[in-house]
Tab-separated table of N, CA and C in Angstrom:
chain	number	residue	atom	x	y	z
A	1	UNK	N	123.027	96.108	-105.174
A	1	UNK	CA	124.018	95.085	-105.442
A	1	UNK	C	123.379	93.957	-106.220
A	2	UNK	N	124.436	93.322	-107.200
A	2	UNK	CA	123.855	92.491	-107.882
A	2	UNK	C	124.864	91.313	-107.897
A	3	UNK	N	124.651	90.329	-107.348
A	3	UNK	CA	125.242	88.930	-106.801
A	3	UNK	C	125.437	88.275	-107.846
A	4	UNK	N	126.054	87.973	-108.943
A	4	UNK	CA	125.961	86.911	-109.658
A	4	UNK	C	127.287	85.941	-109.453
A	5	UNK	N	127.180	84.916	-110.492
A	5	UNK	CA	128.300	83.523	-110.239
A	5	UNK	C	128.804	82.872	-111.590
A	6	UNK	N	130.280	83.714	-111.896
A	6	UNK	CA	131.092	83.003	-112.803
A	6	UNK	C	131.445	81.861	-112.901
A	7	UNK	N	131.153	80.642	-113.198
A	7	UNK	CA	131.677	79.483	-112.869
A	7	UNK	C	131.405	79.861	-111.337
A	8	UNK	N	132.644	79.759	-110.544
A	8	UNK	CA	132.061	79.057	-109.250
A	8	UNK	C	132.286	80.157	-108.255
A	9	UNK	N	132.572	81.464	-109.028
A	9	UNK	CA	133.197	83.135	-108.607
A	9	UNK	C	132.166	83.865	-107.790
A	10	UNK	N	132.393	84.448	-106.546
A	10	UNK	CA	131.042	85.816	-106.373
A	10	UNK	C	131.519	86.613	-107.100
A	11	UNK	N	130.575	87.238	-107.671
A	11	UNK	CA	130.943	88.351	-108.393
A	11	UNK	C	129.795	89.840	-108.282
A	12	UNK	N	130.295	90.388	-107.719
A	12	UNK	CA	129.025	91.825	-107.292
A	12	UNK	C	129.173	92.866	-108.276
A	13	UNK	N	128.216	93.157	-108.871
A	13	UNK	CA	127.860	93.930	-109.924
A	13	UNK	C	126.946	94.953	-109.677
A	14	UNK	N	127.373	96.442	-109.604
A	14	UNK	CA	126.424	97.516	-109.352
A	14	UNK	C	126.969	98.701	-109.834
A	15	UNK	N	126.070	99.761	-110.293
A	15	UNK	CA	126.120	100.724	-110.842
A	15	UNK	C	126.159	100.526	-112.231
A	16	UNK	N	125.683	102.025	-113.276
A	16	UNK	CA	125.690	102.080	-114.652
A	16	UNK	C	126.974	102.971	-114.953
A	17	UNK	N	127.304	103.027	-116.144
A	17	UNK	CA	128.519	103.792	-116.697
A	17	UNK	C	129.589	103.025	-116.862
A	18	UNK	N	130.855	103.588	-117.176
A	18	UNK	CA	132.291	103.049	-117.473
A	18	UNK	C	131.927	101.891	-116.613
A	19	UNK	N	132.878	100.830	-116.936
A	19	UNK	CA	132.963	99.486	-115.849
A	19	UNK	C	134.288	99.625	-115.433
A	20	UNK	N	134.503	99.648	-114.006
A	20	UNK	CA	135.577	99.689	-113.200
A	20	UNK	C	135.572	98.430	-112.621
A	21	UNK	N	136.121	97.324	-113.255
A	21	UNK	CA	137.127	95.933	-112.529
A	21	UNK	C	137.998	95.937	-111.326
A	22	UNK	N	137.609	95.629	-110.511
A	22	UNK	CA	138.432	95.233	-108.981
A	22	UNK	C	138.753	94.667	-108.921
A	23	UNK	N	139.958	93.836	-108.580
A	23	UNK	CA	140.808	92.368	-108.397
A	23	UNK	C	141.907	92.668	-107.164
A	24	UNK	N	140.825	92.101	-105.904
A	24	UNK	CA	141.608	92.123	-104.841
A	24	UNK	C	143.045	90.953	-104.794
A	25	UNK	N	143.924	91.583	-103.773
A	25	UNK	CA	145.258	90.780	-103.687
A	25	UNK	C	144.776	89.377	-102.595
A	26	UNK	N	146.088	88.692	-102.583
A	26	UNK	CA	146.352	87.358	-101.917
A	26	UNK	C	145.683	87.297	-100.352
A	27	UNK	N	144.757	86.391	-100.152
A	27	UNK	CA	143.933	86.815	-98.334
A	27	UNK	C	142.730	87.906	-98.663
A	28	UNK	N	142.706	88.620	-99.414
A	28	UNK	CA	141.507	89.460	-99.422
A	28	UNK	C	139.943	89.380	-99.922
A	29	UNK	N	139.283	89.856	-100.339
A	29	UNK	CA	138.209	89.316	-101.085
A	29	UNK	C	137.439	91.259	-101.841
A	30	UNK	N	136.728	90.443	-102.571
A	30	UNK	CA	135.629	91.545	-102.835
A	30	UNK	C	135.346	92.980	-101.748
A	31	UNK	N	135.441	92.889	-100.710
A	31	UNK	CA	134.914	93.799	-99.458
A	31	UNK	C	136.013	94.545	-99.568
A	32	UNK	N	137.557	93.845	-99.544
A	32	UNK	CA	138.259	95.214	-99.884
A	32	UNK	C	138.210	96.843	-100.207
A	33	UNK	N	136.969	96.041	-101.592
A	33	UNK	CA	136.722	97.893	-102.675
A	33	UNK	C	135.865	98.515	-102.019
A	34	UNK	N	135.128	97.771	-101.340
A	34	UNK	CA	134.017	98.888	-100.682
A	34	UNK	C	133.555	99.825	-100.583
A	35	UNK	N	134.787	100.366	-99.425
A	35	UNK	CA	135.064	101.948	-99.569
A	35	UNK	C	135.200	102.917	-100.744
A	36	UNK	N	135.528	102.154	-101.507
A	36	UNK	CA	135.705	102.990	-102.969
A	36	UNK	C	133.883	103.273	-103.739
A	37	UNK	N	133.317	102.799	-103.519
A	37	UNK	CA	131.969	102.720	-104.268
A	37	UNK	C	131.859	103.693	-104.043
A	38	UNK	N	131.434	104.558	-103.078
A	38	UNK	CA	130.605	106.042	-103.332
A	38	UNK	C	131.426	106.701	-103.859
A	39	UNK	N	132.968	106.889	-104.263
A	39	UNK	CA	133.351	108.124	-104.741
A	39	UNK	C	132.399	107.656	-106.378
A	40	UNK	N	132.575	106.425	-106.537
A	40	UNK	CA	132.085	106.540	-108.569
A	40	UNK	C	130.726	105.767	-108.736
A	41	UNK	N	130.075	107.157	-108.409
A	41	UNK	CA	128.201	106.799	-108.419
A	41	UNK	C	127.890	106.799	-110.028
A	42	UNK	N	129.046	106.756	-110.895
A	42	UNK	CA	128.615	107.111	-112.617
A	42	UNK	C	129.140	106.030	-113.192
A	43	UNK	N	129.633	104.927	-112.404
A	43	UNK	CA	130.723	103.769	-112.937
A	43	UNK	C	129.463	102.579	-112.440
A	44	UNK	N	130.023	101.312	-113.509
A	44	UNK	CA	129.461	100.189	-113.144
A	44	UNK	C	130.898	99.483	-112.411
A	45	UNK	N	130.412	98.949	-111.270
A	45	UNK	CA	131.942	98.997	-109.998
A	45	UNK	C	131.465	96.985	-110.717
A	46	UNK	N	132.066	96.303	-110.448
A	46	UNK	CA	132.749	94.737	-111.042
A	46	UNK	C	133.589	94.719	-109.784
A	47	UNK	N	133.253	93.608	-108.825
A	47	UNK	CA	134.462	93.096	-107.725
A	47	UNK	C	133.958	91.764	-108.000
A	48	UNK	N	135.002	90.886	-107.883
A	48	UNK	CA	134.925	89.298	-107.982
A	48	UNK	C	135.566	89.033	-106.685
A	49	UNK	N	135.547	87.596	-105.636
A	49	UNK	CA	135.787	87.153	-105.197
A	49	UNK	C	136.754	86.102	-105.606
A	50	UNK	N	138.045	86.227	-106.181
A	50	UNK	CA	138.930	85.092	-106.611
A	50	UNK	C	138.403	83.637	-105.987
A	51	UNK	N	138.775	82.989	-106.968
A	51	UNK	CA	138.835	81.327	-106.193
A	51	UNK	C	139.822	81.013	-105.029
A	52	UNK	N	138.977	80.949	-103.821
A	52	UNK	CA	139.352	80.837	-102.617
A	52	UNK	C	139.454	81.778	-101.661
A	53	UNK	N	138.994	82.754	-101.927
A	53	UNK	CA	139.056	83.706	-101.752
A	53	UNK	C	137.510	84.573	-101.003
A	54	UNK	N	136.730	84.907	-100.149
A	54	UNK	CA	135.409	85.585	-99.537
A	54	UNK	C	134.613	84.421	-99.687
A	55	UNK	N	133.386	84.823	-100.682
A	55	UNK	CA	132.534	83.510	-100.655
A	55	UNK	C	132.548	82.496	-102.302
A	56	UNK	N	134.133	82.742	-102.870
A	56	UNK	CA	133.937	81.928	-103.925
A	56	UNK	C	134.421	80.729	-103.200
A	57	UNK	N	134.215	79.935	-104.029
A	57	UNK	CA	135.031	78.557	-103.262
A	57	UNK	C	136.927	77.941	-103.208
A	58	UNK	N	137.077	76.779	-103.179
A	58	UNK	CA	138.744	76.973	-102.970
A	58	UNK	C	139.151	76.838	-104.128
A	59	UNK	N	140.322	77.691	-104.190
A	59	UNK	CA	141.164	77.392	-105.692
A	59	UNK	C	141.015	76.526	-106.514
A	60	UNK	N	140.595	76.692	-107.914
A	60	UNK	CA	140.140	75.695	-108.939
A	60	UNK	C	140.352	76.154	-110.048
A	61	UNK	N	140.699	75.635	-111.525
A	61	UNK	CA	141.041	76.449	-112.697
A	61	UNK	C	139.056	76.289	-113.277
A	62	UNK	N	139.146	76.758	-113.701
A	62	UNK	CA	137.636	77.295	-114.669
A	62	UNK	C	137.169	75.981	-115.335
A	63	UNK	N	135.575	75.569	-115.553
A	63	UNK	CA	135.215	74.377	-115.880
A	63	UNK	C	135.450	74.237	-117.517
A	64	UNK	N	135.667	73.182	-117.936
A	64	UNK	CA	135.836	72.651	-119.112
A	64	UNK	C	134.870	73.355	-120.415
A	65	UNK	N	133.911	73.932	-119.686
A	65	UNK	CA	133.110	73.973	-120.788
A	65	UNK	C	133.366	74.974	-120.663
A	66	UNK	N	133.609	76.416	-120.325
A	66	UNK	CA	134.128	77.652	-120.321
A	66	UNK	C	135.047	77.937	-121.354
A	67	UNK	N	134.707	79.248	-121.611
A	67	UNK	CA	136.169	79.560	-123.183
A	67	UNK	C	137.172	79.364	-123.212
A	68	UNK	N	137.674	79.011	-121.454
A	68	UNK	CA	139.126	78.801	-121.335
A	68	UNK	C	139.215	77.378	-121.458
A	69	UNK	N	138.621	76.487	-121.423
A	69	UNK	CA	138.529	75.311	-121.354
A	69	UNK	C	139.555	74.838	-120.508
A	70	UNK	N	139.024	75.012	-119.547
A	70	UNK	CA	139.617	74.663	-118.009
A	70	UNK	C	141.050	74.873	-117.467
A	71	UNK	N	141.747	76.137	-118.356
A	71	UNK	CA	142.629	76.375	-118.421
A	71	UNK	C	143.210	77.077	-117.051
A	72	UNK	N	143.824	77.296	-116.182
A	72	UNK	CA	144.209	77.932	-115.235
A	72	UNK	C	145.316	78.905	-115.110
A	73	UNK	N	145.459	79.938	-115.281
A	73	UNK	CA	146.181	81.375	-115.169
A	73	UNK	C	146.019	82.403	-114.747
A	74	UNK	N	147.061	83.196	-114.779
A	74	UNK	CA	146.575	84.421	-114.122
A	74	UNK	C	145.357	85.536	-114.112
A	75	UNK	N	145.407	85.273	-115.683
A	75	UNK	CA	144.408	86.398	-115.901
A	75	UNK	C	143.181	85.600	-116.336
A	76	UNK	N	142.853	84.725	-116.105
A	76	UNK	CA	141.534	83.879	-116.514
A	76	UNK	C	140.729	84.321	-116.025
A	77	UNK	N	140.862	84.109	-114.620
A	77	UNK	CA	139.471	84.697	-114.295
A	77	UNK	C	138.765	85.983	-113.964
A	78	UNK	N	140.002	87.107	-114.117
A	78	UNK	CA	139.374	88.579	-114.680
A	78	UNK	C	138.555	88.521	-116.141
A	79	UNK	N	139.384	87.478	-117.185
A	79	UNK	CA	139.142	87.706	-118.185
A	79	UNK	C	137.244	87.082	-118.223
A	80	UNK	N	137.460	86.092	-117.759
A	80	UNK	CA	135.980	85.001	-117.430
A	80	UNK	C	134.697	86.507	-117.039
A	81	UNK	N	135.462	87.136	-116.150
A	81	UNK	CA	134.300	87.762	-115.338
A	81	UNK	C	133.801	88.665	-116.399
A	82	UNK	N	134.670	89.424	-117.286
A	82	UNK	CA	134.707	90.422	-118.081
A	82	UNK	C	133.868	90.122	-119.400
A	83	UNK	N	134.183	88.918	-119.799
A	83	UNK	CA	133.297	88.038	-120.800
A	83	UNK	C	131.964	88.164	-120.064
A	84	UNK	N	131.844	86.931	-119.181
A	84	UNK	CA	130.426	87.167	-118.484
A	84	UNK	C	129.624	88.071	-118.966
A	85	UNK	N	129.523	89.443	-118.043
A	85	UNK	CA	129.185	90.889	-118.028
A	85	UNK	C	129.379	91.443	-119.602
A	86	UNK	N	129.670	90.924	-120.360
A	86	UNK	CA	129.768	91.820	-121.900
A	86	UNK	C	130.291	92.795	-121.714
A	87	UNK	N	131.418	93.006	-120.823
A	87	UNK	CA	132.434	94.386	-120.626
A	87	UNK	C	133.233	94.381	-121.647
A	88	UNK	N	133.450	94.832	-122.882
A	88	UNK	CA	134.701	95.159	-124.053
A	88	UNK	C	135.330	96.235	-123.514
A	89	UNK	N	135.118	97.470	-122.554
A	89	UNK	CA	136.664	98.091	-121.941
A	89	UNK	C	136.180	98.600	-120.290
A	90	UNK	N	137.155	98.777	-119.748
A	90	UNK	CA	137.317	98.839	-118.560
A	90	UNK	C	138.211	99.078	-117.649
A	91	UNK	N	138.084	100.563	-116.983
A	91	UNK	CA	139.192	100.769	-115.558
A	91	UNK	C	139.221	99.693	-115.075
A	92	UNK	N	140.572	98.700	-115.277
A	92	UNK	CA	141.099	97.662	-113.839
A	92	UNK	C	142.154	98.005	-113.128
A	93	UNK	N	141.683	97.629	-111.647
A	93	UNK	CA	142.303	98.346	-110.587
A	93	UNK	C	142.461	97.285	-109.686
A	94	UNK	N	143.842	96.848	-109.471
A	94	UNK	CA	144.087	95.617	-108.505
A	94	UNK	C	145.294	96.148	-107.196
A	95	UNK	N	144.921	95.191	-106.738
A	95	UNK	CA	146.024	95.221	-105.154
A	95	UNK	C	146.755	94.076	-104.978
A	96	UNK	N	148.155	94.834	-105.009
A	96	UNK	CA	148.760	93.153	-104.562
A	96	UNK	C	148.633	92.101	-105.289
A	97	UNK	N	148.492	90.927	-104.885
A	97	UNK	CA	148.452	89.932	-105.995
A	97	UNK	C	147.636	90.267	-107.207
A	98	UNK	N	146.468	90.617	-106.936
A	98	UNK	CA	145.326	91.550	-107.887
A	98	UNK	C	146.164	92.545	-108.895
A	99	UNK	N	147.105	92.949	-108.930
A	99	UNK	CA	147.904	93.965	-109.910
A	99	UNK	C	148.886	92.372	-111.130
A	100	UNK	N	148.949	91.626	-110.340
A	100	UNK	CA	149.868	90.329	-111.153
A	100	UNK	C	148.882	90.865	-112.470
A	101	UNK	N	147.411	89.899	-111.788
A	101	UNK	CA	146.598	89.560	-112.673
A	101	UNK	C	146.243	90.700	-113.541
A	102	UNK	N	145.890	91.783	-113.123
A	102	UNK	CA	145.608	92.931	-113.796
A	102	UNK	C	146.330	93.370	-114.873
A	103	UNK	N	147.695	93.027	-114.583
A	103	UNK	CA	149.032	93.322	-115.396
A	103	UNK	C	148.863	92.546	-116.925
A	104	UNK	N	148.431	91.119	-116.247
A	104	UNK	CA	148.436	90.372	-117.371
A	104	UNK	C	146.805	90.199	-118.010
A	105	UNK	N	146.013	90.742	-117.537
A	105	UNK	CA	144.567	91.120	-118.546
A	105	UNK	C	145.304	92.066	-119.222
A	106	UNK	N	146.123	93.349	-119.147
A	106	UNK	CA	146.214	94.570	-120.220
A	106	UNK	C	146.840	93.763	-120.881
A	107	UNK	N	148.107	93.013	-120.434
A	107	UNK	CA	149.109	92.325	-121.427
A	107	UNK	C	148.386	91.115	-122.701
A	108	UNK	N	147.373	90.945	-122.499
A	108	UNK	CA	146.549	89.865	-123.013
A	108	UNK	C	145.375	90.127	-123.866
A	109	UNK	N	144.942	91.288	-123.380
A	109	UNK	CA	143.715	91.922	-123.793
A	109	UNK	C	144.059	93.377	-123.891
A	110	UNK	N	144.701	93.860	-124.405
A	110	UNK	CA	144.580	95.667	-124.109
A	110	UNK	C	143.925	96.336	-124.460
A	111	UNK	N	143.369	95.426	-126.073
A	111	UNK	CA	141.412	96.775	-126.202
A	111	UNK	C	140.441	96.702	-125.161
A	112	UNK	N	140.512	95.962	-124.804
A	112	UNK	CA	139.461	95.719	-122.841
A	112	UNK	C	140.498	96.402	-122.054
A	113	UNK	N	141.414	96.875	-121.671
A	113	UNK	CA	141.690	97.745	-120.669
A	113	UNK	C	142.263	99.159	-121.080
A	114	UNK	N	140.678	99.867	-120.129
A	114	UNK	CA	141.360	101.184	-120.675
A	114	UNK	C	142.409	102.094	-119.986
A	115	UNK	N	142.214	101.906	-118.830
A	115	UNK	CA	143.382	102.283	-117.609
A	115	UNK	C	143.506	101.082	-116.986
A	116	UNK	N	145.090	101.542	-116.048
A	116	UNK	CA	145.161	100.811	-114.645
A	116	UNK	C	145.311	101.206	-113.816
A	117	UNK	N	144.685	101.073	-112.386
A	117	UNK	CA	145.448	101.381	-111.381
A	117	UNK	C	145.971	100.265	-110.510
A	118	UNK	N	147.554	100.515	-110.403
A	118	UNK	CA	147.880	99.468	-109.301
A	118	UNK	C	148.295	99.870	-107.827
A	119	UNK	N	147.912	99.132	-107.102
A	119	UNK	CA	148.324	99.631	-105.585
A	119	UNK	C	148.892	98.345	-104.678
A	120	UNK	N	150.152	98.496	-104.592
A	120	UNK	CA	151.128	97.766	-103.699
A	120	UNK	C	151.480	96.907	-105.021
A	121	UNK	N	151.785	97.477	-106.410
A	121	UNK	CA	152.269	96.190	-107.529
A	121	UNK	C	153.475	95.754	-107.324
A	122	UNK	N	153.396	94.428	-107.447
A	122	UNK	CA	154.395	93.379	-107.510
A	122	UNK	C	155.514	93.538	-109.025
A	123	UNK	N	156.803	93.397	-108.748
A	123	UNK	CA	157.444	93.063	-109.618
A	123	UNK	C	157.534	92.167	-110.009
A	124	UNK	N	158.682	91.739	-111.001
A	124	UNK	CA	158.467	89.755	-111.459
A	124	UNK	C	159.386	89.497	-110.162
A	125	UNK	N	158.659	88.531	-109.080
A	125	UNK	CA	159.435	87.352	-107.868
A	125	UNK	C	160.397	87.419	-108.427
A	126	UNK	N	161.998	87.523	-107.651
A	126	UNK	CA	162.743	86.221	-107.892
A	126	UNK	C	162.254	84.839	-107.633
A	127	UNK	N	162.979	84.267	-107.979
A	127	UNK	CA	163.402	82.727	-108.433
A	127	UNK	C	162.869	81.794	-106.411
A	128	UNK	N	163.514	82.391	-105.597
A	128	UNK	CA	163.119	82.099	-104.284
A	128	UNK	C	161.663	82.043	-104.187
A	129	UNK	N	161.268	83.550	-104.567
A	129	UNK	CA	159.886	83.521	-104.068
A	129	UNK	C	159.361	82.584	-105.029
A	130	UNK	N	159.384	82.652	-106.319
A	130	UNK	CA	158.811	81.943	-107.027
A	130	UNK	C	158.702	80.558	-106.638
A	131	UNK	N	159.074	79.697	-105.885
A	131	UNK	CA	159.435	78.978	-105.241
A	131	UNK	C	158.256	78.697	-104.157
A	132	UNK	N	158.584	79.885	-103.241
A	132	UNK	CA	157.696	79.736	-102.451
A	132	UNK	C	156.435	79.585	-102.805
A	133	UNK	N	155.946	80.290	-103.516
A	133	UNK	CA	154.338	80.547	-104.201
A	133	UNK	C	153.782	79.430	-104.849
A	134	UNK	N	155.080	78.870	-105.477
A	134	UNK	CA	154.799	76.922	-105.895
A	134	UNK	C	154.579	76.012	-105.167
A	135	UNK	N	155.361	76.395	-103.974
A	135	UNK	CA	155.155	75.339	-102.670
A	135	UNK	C	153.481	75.354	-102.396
A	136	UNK	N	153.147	77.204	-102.052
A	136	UNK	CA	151.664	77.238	-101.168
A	136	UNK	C	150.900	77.077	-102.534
A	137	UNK	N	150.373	77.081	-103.721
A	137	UNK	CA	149.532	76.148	-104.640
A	137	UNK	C	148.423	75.347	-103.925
A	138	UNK	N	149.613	73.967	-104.119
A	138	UNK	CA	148.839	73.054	-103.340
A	138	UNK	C	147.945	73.413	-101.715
A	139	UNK	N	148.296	73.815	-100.883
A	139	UNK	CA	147.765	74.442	-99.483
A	139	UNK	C	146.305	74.878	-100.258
A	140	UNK	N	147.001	75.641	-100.965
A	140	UNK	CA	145.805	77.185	-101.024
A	140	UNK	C	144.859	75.915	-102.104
A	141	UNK	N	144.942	74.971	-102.737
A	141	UNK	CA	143.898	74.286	-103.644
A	141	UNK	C	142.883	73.452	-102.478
A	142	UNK	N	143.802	73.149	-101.979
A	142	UNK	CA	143.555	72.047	-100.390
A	142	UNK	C	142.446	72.637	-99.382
A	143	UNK	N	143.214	73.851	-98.654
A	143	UNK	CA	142.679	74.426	-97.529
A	143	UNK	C	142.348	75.613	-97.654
A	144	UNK	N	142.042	76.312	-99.009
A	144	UNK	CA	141.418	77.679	-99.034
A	144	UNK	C	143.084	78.733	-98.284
A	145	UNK	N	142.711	80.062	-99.436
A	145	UNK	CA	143.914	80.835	-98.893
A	145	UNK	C	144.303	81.586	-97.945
A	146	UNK	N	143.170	80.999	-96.668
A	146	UNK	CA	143.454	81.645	-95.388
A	146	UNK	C	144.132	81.199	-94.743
A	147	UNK	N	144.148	79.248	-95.310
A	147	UNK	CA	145.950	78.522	-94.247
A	147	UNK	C	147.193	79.363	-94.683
A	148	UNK	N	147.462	79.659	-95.700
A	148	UNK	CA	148.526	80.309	-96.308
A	148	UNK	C	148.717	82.096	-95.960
A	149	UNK	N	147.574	82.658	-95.807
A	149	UNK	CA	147.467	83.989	-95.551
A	149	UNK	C	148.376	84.598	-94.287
A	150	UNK	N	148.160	83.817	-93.217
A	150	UNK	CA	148.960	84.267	-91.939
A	150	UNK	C	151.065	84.548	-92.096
A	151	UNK	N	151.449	83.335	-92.787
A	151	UNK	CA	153.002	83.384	-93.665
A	151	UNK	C	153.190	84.554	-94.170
A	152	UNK	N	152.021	85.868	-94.874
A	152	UNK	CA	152.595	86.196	-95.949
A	152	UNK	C	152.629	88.009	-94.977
A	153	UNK	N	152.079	87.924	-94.173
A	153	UNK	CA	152.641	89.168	-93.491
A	153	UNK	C	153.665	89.603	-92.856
C-alpha cells in the first residue's frame, strides 16, 4: 500500500497495470473496496477517502492553488486524484453517492474513463431530495459526514 495526500485526501495507491478508480458512496470511505483487491492483482487499484469521509478531513472544496482553483464539485476531486497519479484512462467504479461523481468524471472527461461500473447508481434527485442534500451541506462541512450518515438509512 501506498498512502499518499491530495490536497487534504487519503488516497491508497497499489498495484501495477490498468488503473481502476474507486469512489466510495455517502458514510463510507476507502475500506469499502477492499475486498475487491485480490480479484485484480494486474490493476493499479486508486481508492480515495472523499473529504470527510475515513481519514481525509471534513468537507472542503480543493485549495486555491490546485487546477481547480478552489473550485468545489462533484467530480473535482476524482478528477484532482487522477491528475495527481498521472492516470490519462481508467476503470471508475463508484457506489452510491460515488456513481454521482463517477457519472460526472465520464461526463467531463471521457478520454480518462475507460469503463464504468456503477453499483446502487443514483438517478437525478427530485427537487425534495435535492433539498434535503442542501440542507445536510452545511452539517456535513461542520461535523464531518457521520452526523448526517445515521438519516440516510
Amino acid at each position: 500500500m501506498s498512502a499518499v495526500w491530495v490536497d487534504r485526501m487519503l488516497v491508497d495507491v497499489r498495484g501495477d497495470g490498468d488503473a481502476v478508480v474507486f469512489i466510495h458512496g455517502l458514510g463510507g470511505s476507502l475500506n469499502a473496496w477492499t475486498p475487491l483487491l485480490p480479484a485484480l492483482p494486474n490493476h493499479r487499484c486508486v481508492r480515495m477517502d472523499l473529504p470527510g469521509a475515513g481519514r481525509s478531513h471534513k468537507a472542503y472544496a480543493l485549495g486555491e492553488s490546485t487546477p481547480h482553483g478552489g473550485r468545489l464539485s462533484v467530480a473535482v476531486h476524482a478528477d484532482a486524484v487522477c491528475e495527481s497519479q498521472g492516470i490519462t484512462h481508467a476503470h471508475v467504479v463508484g457506489h452510491s453517492f460515488g456513481t454521482v461523481i463517477a457519472q460526472h468524471l465520464a461526463a467531463e472527461t471521457p478520454a480518462l474513463v475507460r469503463s464504468l461500473a456503477l453499483f446502487g447508481a443514483l438517478a437525478e434527485p427530485p427537487q425534495t431530495l435535492r433539498d434535503v442534500m442542501t440542507a445536510r451541506a452545511p452539517v456535513a462541512r461542520e461535523q464531518g459526514l457521520f452526523a448526517i450518515a445515521e438519516g440516510t438509512s
